[in-house]
Short mmCIF file of C-alpha atoms in Angstrom, two decimals:
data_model
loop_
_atom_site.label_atom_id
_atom_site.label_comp_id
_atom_site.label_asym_id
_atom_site.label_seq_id
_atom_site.Cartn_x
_atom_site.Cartn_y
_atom_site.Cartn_z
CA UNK A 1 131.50 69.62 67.87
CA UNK A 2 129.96 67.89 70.89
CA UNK A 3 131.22 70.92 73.16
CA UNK A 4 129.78 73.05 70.74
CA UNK A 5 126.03 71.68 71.15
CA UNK A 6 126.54 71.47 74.52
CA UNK A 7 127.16 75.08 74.67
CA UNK A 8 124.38 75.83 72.55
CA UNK A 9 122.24 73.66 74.75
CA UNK A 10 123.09 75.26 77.72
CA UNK A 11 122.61 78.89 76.04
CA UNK A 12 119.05 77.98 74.64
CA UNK A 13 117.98 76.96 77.59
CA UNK A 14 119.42 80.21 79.22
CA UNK A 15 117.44 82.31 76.28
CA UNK A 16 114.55 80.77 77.07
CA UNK A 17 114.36 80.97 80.48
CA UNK A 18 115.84 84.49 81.19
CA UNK A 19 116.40 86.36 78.38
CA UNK A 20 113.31 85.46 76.14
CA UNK A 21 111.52 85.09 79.46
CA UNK A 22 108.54 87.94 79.66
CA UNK A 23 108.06 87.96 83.07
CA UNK A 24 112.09 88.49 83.94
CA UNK A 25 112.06 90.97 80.90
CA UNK A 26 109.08 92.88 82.91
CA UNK A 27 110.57 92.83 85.91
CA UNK A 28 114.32 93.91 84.42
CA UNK A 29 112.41 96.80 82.99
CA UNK A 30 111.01 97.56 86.43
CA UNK A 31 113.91 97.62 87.78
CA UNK A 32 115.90 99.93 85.67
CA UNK A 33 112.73 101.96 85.88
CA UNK A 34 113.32 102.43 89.63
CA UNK A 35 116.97 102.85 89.76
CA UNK A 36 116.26 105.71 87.46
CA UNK A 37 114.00 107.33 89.67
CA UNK A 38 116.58 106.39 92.17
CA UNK A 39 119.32 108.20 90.85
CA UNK A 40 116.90 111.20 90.02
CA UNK A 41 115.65 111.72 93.75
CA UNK A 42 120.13 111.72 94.38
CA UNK A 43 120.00 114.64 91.81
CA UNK A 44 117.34 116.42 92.48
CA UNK A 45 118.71 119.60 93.21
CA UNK A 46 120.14 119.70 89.73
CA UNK A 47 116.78 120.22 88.24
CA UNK A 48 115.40 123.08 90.94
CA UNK A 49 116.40 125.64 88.44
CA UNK A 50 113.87 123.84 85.71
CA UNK A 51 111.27 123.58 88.28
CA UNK A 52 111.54 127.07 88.56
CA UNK A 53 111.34 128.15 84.99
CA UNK A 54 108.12 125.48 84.94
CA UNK A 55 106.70 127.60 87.54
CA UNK A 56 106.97 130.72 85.61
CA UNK A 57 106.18 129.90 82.09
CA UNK A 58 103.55 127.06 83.32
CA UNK A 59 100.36 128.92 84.18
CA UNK A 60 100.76 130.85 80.59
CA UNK A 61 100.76 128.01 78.89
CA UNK A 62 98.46 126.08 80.03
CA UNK A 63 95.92 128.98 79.51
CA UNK A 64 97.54 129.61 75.98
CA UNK A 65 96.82 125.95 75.41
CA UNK A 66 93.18 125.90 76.37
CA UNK A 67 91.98 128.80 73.74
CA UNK A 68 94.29 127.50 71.53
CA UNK A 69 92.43 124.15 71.52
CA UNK A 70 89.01 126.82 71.91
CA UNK A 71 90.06 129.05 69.04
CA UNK A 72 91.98 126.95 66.45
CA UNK A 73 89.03 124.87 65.04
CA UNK A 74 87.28 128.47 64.30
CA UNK A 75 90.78 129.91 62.92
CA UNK A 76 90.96 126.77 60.34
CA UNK A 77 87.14 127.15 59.17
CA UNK A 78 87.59 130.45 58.63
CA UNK A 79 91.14 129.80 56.97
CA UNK A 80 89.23 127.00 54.76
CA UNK A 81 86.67 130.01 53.50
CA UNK A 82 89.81 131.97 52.45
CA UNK A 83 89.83 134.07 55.18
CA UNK A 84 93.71 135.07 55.81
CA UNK A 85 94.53 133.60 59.42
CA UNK A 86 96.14 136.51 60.55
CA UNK A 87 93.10 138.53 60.30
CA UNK A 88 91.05 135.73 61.53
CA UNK A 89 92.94 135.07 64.69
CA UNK A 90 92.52 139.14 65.34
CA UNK A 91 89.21 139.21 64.82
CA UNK A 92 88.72 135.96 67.57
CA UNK A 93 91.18 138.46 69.94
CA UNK A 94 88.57 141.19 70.10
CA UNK A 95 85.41 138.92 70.36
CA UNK A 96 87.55 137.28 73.55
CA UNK A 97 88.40 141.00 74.72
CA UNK A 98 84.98 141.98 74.44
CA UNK A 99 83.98 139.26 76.34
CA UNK A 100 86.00 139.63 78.94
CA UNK A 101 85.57 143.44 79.28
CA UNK A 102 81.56 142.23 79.25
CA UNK A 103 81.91 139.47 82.34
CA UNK A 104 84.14 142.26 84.07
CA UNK A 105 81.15 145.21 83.90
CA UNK A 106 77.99 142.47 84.14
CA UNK A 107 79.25 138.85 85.71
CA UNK A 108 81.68 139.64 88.03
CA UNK A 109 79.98 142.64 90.17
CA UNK A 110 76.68 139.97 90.60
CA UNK A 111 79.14 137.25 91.85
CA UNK A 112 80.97 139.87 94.05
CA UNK A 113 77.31 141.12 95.21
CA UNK A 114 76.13 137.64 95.77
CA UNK A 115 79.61 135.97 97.80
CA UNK A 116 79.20 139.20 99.92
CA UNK A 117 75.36 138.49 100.54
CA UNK A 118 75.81 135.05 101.42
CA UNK A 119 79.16 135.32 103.61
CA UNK A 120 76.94 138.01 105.74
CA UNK A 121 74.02 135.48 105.93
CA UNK A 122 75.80 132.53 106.85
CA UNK A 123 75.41 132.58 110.22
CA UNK A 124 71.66 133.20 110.10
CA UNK A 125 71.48 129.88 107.78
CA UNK A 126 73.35 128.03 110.55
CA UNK A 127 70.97 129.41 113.15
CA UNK A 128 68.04 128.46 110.98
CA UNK A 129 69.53 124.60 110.26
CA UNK A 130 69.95 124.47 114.01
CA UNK A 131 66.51 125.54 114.74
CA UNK A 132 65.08 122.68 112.21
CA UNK A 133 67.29 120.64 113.84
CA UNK A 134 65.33 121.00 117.02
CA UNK A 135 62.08 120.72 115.26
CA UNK A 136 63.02 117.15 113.74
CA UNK A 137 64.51 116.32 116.96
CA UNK A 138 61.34 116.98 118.64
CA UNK A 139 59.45 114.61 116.93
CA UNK A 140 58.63 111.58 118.86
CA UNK A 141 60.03 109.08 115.75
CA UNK A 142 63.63 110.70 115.68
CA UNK A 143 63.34 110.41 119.91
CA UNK A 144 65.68 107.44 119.74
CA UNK A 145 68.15 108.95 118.03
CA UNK A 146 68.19 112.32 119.60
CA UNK A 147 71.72 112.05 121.16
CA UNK A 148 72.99 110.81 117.88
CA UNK A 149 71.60 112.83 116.03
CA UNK A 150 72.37 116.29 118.04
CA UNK A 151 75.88 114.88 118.00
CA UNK A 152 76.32 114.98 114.18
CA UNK A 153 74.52 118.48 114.26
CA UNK A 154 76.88 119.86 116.72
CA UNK A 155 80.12 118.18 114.78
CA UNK A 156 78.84 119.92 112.00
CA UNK A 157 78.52 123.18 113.00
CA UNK A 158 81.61 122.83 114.68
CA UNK A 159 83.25 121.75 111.30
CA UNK A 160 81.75 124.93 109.65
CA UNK A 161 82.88 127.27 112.23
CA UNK A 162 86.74 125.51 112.26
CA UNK A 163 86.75 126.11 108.22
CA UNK A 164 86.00 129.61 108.68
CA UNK A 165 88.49 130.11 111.50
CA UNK A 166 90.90 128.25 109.37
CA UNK A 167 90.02 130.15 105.80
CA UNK A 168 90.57 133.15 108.24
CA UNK A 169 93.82 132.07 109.56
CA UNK A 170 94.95 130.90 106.58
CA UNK A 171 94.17 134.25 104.66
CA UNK A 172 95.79 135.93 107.18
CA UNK A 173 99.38 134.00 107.75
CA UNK A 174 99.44 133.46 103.53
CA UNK A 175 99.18 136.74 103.23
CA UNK A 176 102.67 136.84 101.19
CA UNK A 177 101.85 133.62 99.28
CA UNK A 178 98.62 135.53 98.15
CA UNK A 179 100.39 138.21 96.55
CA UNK A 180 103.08 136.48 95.03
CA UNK A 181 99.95 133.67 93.57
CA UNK A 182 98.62 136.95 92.58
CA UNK A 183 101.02 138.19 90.56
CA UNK A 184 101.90 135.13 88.75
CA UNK A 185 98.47 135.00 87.28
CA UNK A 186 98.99 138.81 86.42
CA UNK A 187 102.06 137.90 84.90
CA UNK A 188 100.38 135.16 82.94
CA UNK A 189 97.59 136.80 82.04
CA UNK A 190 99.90 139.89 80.45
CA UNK A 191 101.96 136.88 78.69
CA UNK A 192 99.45 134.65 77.92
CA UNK A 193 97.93 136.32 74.90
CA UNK A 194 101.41 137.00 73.19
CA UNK A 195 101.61 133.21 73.55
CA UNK A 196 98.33 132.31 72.14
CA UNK A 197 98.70 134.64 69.12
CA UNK A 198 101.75 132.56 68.20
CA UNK A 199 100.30 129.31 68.70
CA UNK A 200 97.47 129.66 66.89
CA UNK A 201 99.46 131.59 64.10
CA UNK A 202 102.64 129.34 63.77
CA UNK A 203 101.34 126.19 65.56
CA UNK A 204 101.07 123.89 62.65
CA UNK A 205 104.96 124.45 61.89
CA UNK A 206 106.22 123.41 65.73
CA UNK A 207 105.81 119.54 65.32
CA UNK A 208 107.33 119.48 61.82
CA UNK A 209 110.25 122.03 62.89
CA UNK A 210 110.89 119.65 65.70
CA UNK A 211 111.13 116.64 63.81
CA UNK A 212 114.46 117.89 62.00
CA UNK A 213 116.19 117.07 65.48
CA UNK A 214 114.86 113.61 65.27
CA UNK A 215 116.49 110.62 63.10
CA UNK A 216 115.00 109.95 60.07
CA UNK A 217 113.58 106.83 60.97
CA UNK A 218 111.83 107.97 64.18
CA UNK A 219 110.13 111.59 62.28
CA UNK A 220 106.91 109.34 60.92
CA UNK A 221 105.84 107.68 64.07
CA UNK A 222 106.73 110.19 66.31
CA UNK A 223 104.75 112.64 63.79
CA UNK A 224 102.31 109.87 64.29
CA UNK A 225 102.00 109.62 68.14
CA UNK A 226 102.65 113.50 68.53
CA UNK A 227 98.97 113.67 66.10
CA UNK A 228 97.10 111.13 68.18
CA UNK A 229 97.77 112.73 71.10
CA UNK A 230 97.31 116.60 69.84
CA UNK A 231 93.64 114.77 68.80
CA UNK A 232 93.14 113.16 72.29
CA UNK A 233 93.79 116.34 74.15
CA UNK A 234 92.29 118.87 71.96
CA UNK A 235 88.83 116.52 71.96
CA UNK A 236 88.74 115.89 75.81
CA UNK A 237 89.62 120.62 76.95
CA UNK A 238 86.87 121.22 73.81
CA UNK A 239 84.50 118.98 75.30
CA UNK A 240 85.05 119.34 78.59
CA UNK A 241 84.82 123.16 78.47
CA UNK A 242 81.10 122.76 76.08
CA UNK A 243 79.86 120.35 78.72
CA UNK A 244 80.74 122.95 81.69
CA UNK A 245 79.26 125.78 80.28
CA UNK A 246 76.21 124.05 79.32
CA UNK A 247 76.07 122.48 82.69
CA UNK A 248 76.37 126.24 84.02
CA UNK A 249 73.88 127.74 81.78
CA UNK A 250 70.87 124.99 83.07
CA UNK A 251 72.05 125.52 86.75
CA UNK A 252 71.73 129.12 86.48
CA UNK A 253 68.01 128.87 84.53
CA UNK A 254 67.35 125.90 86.79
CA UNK A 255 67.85 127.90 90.06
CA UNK A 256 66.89 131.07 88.95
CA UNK A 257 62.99 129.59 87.96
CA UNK A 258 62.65 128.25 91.46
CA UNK A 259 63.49 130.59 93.23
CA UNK A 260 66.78 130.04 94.51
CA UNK A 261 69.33 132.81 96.00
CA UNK A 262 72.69 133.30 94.43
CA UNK A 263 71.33 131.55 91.95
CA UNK A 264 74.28 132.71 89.37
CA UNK A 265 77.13 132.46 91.42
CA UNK A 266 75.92 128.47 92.34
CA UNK A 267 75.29 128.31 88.19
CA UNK A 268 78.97 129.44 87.91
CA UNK A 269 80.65 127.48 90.72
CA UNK A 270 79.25 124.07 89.16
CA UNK A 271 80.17 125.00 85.72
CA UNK A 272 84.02 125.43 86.98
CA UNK A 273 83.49 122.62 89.10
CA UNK A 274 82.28 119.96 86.01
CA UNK A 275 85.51 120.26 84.79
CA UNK A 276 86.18 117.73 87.45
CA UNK A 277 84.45 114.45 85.91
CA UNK A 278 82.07 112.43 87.89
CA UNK A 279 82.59 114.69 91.20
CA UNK A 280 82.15 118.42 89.74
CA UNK A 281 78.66 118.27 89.52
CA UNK A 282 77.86 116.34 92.43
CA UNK A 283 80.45 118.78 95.04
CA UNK A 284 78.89 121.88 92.98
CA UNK A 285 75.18 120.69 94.65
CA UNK A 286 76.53 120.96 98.14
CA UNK A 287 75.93 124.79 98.85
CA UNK A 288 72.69 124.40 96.43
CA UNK A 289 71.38 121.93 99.09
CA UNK A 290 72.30 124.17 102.36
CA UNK A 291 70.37 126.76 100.74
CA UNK A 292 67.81 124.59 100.09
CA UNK A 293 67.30 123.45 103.77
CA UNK A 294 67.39 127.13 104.52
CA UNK A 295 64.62 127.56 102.50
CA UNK A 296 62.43 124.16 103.68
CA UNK A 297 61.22 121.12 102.11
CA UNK A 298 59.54 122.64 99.45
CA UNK A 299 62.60 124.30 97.95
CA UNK A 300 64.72 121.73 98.48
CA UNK A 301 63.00 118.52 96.57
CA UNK A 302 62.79 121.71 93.74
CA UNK A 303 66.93 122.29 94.02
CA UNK A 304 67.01 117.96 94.03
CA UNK A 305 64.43 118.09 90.99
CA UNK A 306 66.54 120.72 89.07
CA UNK A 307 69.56 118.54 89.94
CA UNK A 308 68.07 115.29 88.60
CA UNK A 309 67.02 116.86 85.38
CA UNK A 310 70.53 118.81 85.04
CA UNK A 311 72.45 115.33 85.69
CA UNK A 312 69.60 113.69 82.68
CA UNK A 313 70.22 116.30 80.22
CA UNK A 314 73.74 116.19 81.01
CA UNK A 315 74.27 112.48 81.26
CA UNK A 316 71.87 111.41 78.55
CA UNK A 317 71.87 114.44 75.83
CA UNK A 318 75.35 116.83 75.73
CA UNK A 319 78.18 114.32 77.13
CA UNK A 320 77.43 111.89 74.48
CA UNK A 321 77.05 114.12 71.30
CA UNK A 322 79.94 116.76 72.75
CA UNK A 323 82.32 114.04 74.42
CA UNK A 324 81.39 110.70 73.22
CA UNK A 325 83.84 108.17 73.77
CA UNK A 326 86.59 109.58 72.42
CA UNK A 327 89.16 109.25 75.47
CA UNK A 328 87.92 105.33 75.64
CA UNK A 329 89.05 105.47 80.12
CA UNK A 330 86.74 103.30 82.29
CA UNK A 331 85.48 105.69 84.59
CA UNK A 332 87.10 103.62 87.13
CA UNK A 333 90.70 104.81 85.88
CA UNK A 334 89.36 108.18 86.04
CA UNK A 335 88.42 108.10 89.09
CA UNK A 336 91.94 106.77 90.54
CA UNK A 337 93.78 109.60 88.03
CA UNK A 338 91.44 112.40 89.71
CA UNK A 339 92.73 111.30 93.29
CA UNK A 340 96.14 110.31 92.34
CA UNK A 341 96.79 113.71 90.59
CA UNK A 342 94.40 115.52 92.88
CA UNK A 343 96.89 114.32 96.17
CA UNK A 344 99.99 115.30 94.10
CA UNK A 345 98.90 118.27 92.73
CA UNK A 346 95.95 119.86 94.04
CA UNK A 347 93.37 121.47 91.93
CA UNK A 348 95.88 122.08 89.24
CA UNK A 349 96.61 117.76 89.06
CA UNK A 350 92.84 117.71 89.53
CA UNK A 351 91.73 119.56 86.24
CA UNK A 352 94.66 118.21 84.36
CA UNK A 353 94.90 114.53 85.34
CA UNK A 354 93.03 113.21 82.68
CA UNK A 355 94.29 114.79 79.40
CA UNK A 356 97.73 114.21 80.56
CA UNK A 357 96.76 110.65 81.74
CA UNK A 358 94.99 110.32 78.01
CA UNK A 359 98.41 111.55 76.25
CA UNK A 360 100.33 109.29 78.50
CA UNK A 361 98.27 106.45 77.47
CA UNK A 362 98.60 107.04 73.48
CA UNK A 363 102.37 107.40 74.37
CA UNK A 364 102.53 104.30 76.45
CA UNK A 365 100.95 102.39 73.90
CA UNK A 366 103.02 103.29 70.46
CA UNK A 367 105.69 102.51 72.96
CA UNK A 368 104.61 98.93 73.82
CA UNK A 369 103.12 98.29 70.31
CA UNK A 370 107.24 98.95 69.07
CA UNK A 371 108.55 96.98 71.64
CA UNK A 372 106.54 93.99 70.67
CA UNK A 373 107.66 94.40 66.96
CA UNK A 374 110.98 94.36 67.83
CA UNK A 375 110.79 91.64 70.38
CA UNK A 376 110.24 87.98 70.32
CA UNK A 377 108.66 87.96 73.05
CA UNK A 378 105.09 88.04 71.54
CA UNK A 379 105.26 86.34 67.82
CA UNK A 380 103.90 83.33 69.11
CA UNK A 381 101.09 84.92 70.73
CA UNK A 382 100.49 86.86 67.46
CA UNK A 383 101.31 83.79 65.47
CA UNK A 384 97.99 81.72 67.53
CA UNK A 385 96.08 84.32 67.33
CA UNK A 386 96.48 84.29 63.09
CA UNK A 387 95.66 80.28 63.38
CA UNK A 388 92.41 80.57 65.55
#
């Protein structure tokens, strides 16, 4: 009997400091965590060929995905008012067609027009900047920093003309990647609409079909997580996509009352480029502000006014009512998600980051929530928490 309690002794105190130990648990976790990614980077080449079907069936799914979350809400009203889906989702098809067909004939010749105008332009901008240069440089208050100043002008010119040389270099020796980019989106687009029509006709069946693989006892709160995060996503490419195409609708008005040249293609370019939080709208004011020094002072405290009541309206009036805080991310974790993805990824990781980041998190957190049910590692936290 005594060897018995001295063996239990000896294994409480083990439990307690090792096995029922949080930290050791953490870092056990960790560990396996790594040797799995360990063992992956060994094996690697096994999953090339999956890369490669990624690649293909990627891009038309991911733009199936967006109109799905676009078009669904609109299929489901119209379902609701007894409207048969199939003729619903048709209807939404030729409205998107027509659309298209309209941006084609009207949008896209003006943005060709306008590219053109400015590429052949450009180098009478950078003679102008250079000239006002001069004229600030001449002034007896800037005197003491002339050589400073005429430093950072001539870095960036000389930063303009090696991004041109490089775009042109670049153009040329990609030549091959170029087409083949090209006709992956061309496969896409052909594939993307058979895709769509399928998803938004059948897309209410794939989670519950999928669930049959799936124990019994894991179909609810994986139906449960797979729900939160169809709701997280869907909220966050709806909103997103409102908030850039009312962002490009003011930029075009804004520009277009003062004045401003290209004044759709710049509305355009920051629309696409909101869909980057926090630094869309900000990197879409860059070529707006060139032009704007172009033009003189005048125009450009009107391009900075526009700006400051685009960011208001924007800031103040649609984010709120069309986003709201429905992703609940400090915009600090965004911030680290749009470089981290943005470094891995490129503009793809950039524009994606944070929905996948968001489903992650719901994920993540179902995840933890289980492990502390099933754990005692916690109860007694829980258990003060009930007494205070």
């Amino acid at each position: 009997m005594e060897q018995e309690k001295g063996k239990d002794k000896r294994f409480s105190w083990f439990w307690r400091w090792f096995l029922n130990n949080q930290v050791v648990t953490t870092l056990l976790i960790i560990l396996l965590i790594l040797l799995i990614l360990l063992v992956f980077t060994k094996v690697s080449y096994l999953f090339k060929p999956v890369w490669q079907f990624i690649g293909v069936v990627g891009l038309p799914l991911i733009m199936a995905g967006i109109l799905y979350y676009l078009m669904n809400p609109v299929v489901d009203y119209l379902e609701k008012k007894r409207v048969p889906r199939i003729w619903s989702i048709i209807g939404l098809f030729i409205i998107v067609i027509a659309l298209i067909i309209w941006g084609l004939v009207v949008i896209v010749p003006k943005i060709q027009e306008q590219t053109v105008s400015f590429g052949n332009h450009f180098p009478q901008y950078i003679d102008t900047i250079d000239k006002k240069m001069q004229e600030i440089l001449s002034d007896p208050f800037f005197a003491q920093f002339r050589s400073q100043l005429e430093d950072m002008g001539d870095k960036l010119i000389s930063s303009l003309g090696d991004i041109i040389r490089n775009i042109s270099t670049f153009t040329v020796q990609g030549l091959g990647s170029f087409v083949g980019a090209v006709a992956t989106v061309v496969v896409a687009i052909i594939t993307m609409p058979f895709i769509l029509f399928y998803l938004l006709k059948d897309g209410k069946q794939l989670a519950p079909y999928l669930m049959k693989f799936l124990p019994n006892k894991m179909r609810k709160p994986t139906l449960k997580v797979l729900g939160e995060v169809n709701s997280q996503v869907s909220s966050y490419i709806r909103g997103q996509l409102t908030v850039a195409f009312a962002v490009a609708v003011m930029f075009i008005l804004g520009f277009s009352f003062i004045g401003l040249d290209y004044a759709i293609t710049l509305g355009i370019t920051a629309g696409f480029l909101n869909l980057i939080p926090y630094l869309g709208s900000f990197l879409a004011m860059v070529p707006a502000i060139f032009l704007g020094i172009v033009g003189g002072p005048v125009l450009l405290a009107k391009v900075l006014v526009v700006f400051v009541i685009e960011q208001t309206i924007e800031g103040r009036v649609i984010s709120p009512l069309v986003l709201g805080s429905q992703l609940d991310i400090h915009p600090v974790t965004i911030l680290v998600v749009l470089l981290t993805s943005g470094k891995l990824f490129g503009v793809v990781g950039v524009i994606l980051g944070i929905p996948v980041y968001a489903a992650a998190k719901v994920i993540i957190t179902h995840i933890f929530e289980w492990y502390k049910d099933v754990s005692s590692l916690y109860h007694e936290e829980e258990e003060l928490k009930k007494l205070e």
